[in-house]
Short mmCIF file of C-alpha atoms in Angstrom, two decimals:
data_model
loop_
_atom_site.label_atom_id
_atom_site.label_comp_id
_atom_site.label_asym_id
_atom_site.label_seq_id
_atom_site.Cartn_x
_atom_site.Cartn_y
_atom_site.Cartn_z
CA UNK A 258 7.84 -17.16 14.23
CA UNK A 259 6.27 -15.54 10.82
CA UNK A 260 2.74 -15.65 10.09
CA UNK A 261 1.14 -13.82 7.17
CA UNK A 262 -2.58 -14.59 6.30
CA UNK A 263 -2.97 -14.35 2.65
CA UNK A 264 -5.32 -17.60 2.01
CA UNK A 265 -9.08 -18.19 2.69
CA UNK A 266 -11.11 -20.89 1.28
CA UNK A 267 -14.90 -21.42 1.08
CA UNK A 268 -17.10 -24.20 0.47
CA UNK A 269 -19.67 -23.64 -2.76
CA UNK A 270 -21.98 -25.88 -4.09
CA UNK A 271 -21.54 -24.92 -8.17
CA UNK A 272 -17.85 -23.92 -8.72
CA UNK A 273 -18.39 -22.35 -12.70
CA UNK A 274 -20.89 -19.68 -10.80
CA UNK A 275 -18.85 -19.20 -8.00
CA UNK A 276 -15.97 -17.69 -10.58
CA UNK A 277 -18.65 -15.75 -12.17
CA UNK A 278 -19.26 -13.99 -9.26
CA UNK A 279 -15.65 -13.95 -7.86
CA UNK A 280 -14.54 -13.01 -11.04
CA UNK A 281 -16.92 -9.92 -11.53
CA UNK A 282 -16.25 -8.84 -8.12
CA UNK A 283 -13.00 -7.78 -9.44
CA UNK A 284 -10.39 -10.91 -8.56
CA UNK A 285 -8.32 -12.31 -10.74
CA UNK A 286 -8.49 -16.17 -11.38
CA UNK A 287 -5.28 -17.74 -11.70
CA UNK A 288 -6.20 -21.84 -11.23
CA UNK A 289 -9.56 -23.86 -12.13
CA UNK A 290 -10.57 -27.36 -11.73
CA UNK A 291 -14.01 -28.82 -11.42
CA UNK A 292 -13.91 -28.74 -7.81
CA UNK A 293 -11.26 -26.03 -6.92
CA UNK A 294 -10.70 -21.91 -8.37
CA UNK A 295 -8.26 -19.64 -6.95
CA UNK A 296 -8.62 -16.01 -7.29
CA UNK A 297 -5.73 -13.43 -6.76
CA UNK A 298 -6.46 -9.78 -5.00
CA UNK A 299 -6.38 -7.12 -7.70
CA UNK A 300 -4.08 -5.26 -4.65
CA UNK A 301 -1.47 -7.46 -2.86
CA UNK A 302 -0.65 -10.83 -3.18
CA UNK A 303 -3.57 -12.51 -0.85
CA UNK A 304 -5.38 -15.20 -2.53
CA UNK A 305 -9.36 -16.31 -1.78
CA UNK A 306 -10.32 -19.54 -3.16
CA UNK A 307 -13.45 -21.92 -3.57
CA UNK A 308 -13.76 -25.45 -3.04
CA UNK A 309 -16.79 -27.70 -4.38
CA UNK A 310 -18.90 -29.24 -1.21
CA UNK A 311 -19.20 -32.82 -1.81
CA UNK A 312 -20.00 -34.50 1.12
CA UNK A 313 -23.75 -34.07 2.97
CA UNK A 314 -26.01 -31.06 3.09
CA UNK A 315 -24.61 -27.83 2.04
CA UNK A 316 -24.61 -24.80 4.27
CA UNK A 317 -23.02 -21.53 3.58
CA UNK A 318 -20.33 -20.53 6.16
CA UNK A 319 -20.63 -18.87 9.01
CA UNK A 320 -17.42 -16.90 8.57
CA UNK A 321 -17.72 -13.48 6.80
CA UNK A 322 -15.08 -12.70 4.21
CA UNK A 323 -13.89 -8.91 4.10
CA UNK A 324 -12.34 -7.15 1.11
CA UNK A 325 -10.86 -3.58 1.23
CA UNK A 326 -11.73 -1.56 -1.71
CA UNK A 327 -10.03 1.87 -1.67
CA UNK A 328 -13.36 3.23 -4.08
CA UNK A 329 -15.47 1.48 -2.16
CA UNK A 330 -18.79 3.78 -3.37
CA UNK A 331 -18.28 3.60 -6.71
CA UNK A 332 -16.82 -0.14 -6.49
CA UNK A 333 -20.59 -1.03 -5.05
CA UNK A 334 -22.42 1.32 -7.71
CA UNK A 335 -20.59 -0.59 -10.40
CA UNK A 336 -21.66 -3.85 -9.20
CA UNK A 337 -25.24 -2.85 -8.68
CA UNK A 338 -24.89 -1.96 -11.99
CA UNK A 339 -24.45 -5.70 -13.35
CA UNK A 340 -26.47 -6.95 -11.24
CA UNK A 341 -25.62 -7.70 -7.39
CA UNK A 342 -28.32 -7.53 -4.81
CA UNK A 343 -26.73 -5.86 -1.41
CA UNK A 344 -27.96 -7.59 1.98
CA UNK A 345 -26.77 -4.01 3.42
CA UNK A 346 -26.33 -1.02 2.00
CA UNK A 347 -22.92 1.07 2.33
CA UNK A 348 -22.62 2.16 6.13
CA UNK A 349 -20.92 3.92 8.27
CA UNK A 350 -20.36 1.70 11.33
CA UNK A 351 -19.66 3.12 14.95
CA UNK A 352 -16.27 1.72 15.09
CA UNK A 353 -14.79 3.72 11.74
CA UNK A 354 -15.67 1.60 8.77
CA UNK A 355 -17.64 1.88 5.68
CA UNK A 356 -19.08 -0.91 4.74
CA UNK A 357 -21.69 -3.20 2.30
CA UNK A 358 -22.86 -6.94 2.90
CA UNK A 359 -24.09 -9.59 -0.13
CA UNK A 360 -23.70 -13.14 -0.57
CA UNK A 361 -22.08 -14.81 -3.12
CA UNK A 362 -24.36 -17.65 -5.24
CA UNK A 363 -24.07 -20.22 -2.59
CA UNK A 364 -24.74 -17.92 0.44
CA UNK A 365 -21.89 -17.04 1.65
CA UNK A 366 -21.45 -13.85 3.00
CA UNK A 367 -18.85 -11.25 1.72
CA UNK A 368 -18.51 -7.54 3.38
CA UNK A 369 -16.65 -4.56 0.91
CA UNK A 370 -15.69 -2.25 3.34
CA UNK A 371 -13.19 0.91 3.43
CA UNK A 372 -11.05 0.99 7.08
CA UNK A 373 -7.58 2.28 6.03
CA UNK A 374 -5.91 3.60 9.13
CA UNK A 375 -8.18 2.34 11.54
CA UNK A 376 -7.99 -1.01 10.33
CA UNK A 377 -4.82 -1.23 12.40
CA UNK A 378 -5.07 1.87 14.50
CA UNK A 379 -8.10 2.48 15.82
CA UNK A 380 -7.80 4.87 18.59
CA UNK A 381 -9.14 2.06 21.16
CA UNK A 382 -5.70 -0.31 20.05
CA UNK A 383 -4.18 -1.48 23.52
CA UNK A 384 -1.49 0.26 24.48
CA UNK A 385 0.74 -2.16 24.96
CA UNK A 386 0.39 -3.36 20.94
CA UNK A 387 1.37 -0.03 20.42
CA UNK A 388 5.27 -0.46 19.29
CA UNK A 389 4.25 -3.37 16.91
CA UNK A 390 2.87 -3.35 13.83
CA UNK A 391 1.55 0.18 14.07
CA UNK A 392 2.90 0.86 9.73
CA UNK A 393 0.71 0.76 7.37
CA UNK A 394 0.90 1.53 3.67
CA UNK A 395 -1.41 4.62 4.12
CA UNK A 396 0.34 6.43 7.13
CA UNK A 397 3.94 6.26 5.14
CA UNK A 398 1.84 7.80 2.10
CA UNK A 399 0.44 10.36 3.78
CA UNK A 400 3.88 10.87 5.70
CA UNK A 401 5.38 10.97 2.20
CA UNK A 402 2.44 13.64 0.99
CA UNK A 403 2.91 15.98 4.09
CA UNK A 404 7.33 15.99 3.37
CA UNK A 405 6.53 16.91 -0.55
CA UNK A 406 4.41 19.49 0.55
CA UNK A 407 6.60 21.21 2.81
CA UNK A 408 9.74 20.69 0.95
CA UNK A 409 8.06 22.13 -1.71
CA UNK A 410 6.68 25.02 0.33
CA UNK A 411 10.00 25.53 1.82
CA UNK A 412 8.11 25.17 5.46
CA UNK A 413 10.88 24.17 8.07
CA UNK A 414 8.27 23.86 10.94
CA UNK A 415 6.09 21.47 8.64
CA UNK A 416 9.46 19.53 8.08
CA UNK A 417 10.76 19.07 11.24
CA UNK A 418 6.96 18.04 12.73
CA UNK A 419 7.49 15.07 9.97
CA UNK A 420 10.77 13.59 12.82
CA UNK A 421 11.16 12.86 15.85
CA UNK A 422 14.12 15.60 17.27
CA UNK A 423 17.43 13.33 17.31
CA UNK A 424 15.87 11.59 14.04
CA UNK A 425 18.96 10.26 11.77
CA UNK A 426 19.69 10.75 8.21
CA UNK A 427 22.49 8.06 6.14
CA UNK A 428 23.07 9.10 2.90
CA UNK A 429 26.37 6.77 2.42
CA UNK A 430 27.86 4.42 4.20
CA UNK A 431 31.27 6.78 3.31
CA UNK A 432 29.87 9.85 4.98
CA UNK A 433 29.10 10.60 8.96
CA UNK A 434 25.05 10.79 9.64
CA UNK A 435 23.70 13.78 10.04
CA UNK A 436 21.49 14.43 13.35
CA UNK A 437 18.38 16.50 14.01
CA UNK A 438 15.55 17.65 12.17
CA UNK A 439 17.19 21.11 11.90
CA UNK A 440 20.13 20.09 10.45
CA UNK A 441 18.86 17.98 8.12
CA UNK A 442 16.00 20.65 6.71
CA UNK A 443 19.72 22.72 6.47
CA UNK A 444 21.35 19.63 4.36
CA UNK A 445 18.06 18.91 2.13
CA UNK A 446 17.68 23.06 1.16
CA UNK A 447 21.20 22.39 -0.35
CA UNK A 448 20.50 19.31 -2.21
CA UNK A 449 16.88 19.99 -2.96
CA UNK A 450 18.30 23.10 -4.98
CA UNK A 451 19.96 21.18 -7.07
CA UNK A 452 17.01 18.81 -8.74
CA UNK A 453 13.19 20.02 -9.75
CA UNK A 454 10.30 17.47 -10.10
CA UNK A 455 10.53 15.71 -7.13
CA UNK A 456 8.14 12.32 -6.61
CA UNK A 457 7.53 9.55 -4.01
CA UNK A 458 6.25 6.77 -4.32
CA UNK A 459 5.80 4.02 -1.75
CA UNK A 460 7.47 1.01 -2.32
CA UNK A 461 6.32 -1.39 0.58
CA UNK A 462 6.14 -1.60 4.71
CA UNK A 463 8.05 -3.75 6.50
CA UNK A 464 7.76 -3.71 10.52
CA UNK A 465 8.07 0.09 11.05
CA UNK A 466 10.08 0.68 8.07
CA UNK A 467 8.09 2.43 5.04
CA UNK A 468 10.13 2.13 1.92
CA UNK A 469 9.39 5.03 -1.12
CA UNK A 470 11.34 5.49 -4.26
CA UNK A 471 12.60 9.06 -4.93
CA UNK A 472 13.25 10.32 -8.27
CA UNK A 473 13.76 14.01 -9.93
CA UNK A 474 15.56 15.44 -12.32
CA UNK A 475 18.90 17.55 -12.00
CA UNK A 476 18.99 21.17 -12.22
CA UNK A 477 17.34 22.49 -15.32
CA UNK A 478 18.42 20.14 -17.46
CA UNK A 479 17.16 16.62 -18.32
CA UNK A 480 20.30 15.31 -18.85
CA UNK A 481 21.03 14.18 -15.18
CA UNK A 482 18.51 12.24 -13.17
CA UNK A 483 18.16 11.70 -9.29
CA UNK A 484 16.99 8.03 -8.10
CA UNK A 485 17.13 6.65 -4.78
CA UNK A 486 15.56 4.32 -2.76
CA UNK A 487 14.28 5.63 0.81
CA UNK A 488 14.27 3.29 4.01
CA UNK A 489 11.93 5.83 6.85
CA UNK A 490 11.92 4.24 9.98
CA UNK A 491 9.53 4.96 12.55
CA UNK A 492 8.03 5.60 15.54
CA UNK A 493 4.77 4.47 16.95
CA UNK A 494 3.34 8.24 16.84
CA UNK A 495 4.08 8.03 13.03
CA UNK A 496 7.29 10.44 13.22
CA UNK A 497 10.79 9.41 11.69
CA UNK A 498 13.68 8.44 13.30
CA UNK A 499 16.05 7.70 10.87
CA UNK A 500 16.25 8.24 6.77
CA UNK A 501 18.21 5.56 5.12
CA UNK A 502 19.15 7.07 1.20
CA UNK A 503 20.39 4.21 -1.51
CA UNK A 504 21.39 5.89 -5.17
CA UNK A 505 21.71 9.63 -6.09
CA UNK A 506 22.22 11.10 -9.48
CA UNK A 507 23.17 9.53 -12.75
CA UNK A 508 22.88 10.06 -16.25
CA UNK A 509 19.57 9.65 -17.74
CA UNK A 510 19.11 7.03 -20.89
CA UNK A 511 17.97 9.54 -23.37
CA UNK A 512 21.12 11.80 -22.07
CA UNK A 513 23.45 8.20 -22.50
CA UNK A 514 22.05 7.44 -25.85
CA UNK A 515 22.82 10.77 -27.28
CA UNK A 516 26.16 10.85 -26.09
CA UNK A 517 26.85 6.95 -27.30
CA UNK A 518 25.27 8.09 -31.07
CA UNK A 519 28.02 11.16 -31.08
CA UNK A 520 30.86 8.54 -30.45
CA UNK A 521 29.70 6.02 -33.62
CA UNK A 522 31.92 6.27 -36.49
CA UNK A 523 30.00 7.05 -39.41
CA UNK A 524 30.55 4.34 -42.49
#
């Protein structure tokens, strides 16, 4: 079975002020009707709606609504800035999270918080949840930081703390894995020779699998470009266990261009 929560609805009793509000929060509306507005998180793909109560009394829900904000300081100075009246002020809670209470126009209440890692792995998590679901967007980042770093200060020990000791590395599905942490720091000092300006960015977590694209540029010269796509796998103590490489290096456009001009006939 999959199950993904990216949907929550609450009731309001004036829908135009509700998407006022909404909206200046900093979601993005994407439907309207009189008695219905959908909103789209800024980061991800969940959605939040409102629906117009039309039947009896109206009373806010009970349920609180909680969205992450990454800036969360500044993201509450900026809205007491227009205007919005905090129930709490930013906090840091005993369990790891910072966060700020108001209610939206029709009493509802909303919590902006900041939790990152300890959303999902606080240090209390029972143990036996442990080998599920333990990725999240900011561990591979920071896993992806701490690799740059000591690839870039050639530091094997930093390197080989990144893996677990058998960890796996498949650069093509033509050529034999290699094995081990040492052996692999030995493979990447020849290839990361041959291409400067190294970046990673994260493309997505799946299960324990962090995906990042790589790309650099080849040698000293622009000419040749190095692009891959990075599948990490890992473990629940947040070290690798196997490096899955797509791509490697092609001509860049501007390089492909140049060389397509020189080959026109001129009239």
């Amino acid at each position: 079975m999959s199950l993904a929560l990216n949907q929550v609805t609450v009731s309001v009793h004036q829908v135009p002020e509700a998407v006022t509000f909404y909206k200046n929060l900093g979601l993005h509306l994407i439907v309207q009707s009189p008695h219905y507005a959908r909103f789209v998180c800024p980061d991800g793909l969940s959605t939040f709606s409102v629906h117009l109560h039309q039947e009896g009394t109206f009373q806010p829900s009970t349920t609180t609504v909680y969205f992450e904000c990454a800036q969360l300081d500044q993201q509450v100075l900026s809205l007491k800035e227009k205007g919005y009246v905090f129930e709490q002020e930013l906090k840091d809670q005993s369990w790891g999270w910072r966060e700020a209470y108001l209610r939206d126009p029709s009493g509802n209440l909303i919590c902006l918080y900041y939790a990152g890692e300890t959303r999902v792995n606080p240090a209390w998590r029972l143990p036996e949840s442990k080998h599920q679901h333990f990725l999240t967007e900011s561990r591979v980042i920071h896993w992806l930081d701490a690799m740059q770093t000591a690839l870039g200060e050639n530091n094997a020990v930093a390197l080989q703390s990144l893996f677990t000791a058998d960890v796996r590395l498949l650069e093509s599905p033509f050529a034999a894995p290699i094995f081990g942490s040492a052996k692999i720091k030995q493979h990447w000092d020849k290839v990361m020779g041959l291409y400067a300006n190294v970046s990673y960015n994260l493309v997505g977590v799946q299960g324990n699998v962090g995906y990042a694209q790589l790309e650099g540029t080849w040698g000293i010269s622009d000419s040749v470009v190095y692009s891959a796509m990075l599948a990490l796998r890992f473990n629940p103590a947040g070290l690798c266990i196997e490096v899955v490489v797509w791509g490697g290096p092609t001509i860049s456009r501007g390089a492909m261009l140049k060389n397509v001009s020189r080959q026109v006939p001129e009239n």
